XYZ file of C-alpha atoms in Angstrom:
218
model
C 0.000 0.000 0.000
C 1.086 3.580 -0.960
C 1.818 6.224 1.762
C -1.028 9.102 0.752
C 1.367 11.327 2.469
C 3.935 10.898 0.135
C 5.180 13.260 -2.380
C 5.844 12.443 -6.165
C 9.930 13.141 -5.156
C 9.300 9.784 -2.935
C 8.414 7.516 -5.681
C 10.442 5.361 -7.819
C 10.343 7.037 -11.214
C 9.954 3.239 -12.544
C 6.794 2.516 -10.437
C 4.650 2.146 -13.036
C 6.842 -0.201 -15.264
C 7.358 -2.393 -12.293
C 3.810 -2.427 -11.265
C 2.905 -6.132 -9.870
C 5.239 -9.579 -10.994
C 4.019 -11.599 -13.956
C 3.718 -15.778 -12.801
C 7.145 -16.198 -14.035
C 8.281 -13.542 -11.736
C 8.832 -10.629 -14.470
C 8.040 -7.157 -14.007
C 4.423 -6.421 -15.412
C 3.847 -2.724 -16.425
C 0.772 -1.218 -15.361
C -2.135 -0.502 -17.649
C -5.224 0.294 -17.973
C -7.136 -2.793 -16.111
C -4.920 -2.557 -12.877
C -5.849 1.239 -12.868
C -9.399 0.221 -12.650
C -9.234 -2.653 -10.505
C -7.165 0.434 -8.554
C -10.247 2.516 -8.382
C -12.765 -0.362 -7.520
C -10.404 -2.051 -4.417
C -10.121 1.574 -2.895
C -14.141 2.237 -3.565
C -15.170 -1.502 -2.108
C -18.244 -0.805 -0.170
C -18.100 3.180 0.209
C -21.209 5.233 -0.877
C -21.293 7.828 -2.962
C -24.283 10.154 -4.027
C -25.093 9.308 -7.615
C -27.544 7.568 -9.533
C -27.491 4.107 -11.278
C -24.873 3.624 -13.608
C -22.389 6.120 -12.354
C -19.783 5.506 -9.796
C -19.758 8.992 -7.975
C -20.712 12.092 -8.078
C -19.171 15.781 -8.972
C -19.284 16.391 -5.273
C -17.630 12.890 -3.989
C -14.275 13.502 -6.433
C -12.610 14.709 -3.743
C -13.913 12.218 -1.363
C -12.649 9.651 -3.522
C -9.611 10.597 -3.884
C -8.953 11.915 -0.361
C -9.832 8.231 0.994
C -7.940 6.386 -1.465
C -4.615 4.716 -0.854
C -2.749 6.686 -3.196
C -4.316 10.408 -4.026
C -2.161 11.334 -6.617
C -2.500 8.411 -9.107
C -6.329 8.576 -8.489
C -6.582 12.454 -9.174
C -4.828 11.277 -12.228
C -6.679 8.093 -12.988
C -9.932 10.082 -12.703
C -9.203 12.897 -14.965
C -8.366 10.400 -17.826
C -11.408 8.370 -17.588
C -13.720 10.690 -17.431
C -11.981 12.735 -21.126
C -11.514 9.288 -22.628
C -15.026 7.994 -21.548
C -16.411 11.273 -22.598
C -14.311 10.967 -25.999
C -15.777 8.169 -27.027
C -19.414 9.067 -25.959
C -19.651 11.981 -28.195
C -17.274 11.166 -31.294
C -17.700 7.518 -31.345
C -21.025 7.096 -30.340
C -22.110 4.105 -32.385
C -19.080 1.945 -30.500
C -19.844 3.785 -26.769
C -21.561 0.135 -25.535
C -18.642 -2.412 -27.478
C -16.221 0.591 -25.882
C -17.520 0.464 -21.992
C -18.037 -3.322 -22.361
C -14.096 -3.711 -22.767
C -13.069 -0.174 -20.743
C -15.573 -0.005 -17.877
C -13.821 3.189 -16.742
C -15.636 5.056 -13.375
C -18.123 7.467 -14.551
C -18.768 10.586 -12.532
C -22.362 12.409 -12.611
C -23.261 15.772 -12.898
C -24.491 16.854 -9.231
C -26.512 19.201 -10.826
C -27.756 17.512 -14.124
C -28.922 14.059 -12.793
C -27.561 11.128 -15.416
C -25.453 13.496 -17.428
C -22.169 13.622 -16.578
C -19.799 15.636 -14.813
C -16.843 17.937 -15.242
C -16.764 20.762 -13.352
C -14.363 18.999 -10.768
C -12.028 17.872 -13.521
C -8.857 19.585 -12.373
C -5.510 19.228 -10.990
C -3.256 20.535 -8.027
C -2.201 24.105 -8.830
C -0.201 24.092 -5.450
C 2.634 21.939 -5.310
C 6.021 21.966 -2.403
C 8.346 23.508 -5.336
C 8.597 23.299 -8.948
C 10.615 19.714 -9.167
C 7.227 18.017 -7.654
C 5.074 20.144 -10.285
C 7.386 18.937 -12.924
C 7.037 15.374 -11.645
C 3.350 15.411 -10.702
C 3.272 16.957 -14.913
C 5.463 13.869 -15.759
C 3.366 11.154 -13.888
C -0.039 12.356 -15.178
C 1.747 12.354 -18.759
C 2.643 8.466 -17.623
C -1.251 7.829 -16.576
C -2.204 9.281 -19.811
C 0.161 6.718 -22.007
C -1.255 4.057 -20.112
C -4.619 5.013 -21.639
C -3.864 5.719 -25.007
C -1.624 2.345 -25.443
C -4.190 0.045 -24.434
C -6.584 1.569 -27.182
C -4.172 1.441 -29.577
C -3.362 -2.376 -28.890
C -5.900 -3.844 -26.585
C -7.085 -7.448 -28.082
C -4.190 -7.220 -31.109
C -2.464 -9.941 -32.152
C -0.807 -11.698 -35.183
C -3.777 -11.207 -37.609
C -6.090 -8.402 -35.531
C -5.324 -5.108 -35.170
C -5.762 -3.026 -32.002
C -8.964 -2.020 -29.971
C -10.050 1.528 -31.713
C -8.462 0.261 -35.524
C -10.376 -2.651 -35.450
C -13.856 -0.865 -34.391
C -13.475 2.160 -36.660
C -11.780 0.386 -39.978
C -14.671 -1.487 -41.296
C -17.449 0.552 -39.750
C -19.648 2.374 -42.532
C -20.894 5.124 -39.646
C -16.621 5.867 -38.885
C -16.323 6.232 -42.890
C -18.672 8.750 -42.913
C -16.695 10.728 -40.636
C -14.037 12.855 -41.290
C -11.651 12.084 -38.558
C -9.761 8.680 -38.032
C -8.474 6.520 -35.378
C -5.546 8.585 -34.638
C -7.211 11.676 -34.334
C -9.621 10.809 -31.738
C -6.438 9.624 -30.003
C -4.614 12.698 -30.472
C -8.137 14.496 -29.611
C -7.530 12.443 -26.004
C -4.352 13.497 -25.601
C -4.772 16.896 -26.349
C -7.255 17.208 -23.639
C -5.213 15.372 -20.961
C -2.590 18.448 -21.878
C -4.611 21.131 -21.476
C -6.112 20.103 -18.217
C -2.876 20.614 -16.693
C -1.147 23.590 -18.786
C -4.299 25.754 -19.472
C -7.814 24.190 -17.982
C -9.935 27.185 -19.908
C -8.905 25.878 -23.403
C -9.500 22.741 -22.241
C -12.960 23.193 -21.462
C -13.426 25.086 -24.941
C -12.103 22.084 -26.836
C -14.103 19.853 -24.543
C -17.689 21.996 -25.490
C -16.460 21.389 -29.119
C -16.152 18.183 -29.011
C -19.534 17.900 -27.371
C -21.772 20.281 -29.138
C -20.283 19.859 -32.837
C -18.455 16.528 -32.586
C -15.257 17.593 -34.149
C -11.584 16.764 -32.920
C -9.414 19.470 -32.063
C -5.541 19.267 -31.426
């Protein structure tokens, strides 16, 4: 279990590559899966005020991450579900079911807009010890972010499949008629995850974009 009281300075910069041991006793990186199972171990029977089919609500983020065993990878982990989930929702529509049912990434509600979901929480620290542990907390949410966007590039690939967002979005008729591809919704992802930390009022500009007119800015 990770210290909460820790600062990013404390950590191994290779945490994340040596996340848990494979059977054989190798190093297995984390991804995307452990960061979930993360989030649901540290949630195990805790209530949180939202509605069926979300996980908590705009006013439990703090809560959640507050009570978890590690604070700064959940801030993190919590900021990328909710752009990716939200990502997909609004550009990718037609896949958003065949996307949860393989990513069931937390959702957090609106506490004002009942079943819609949330944002206005979606932020970072702005006051860090010194500038190293900004620059590292910067680094480690870059890190978090990776983990994301690898996992939909090769999730379920192997010798003769390509990864998970090619192989919904290469034969699809409704992704033809689009005009963006594969790797611009994942740039569109990353993008977002940037902004959050360097300059959160673009980010929320790109994010209404996205929404409202279902285009992909970067």
């Amino acid at each position: 279990m990770i210290d909460n009281t820790k600062t990013i300075k404390d950590r191994d910069p290779n945490w994340l590559i040596y996340w848990s041991k494979n059977k054989d006793g190798s190093s297995k990186c984390c991804n995307t899966f452990d960061l979930i199972d993360f989030f649901n171990i540290n949630e195990k029977n805790k209530k949180r005020h939202c509605s069926h089919g979300f996980n908590y609500c705009e006013c439990d983020f703090e809560k959640v991450i507050n009570e978890s065993n590690d604070p700064h990878l959940m801030r993190m982990f919590l900021v990328d579900t909710n752009i990716v989930d939200e990502t997909f929702f609004h550009l990718l529509n037609h896949h958003y079911e065949e996307f949860r049912y393989n990513f069931p990434l937390p959702r957090m509600e609106s506490h004002k807009k009942r079943g819609e979901v949330g944002n206005i929480n979606l932020i970072h620290l702005r006051k860090f010890e010194d500038e190293k542990e900004k620059r590292l907390y910067n680094i480690l949410f870059r890190e978090v972010t990776d983990i994301f966007v690898q996992d939909l590039w090769h999730h379920g690939a192997n010798e003769t499949k390509r990864g998970f967002i090619d192989g919904l979005m290469d034969h699809c008729s409704e992704c033809h008629k689009q005009t963006y591809y594969s790797d611009h919704v994942i740039n569109s992802i990353k993008s977002q995850a940037k902004l959050t930390f360097v300059t959160p009022l673009f980010y929320s500009a790109l994010r209404k974009e996205i929404k409202t007119n279902k285009k992909v800015l970067f």
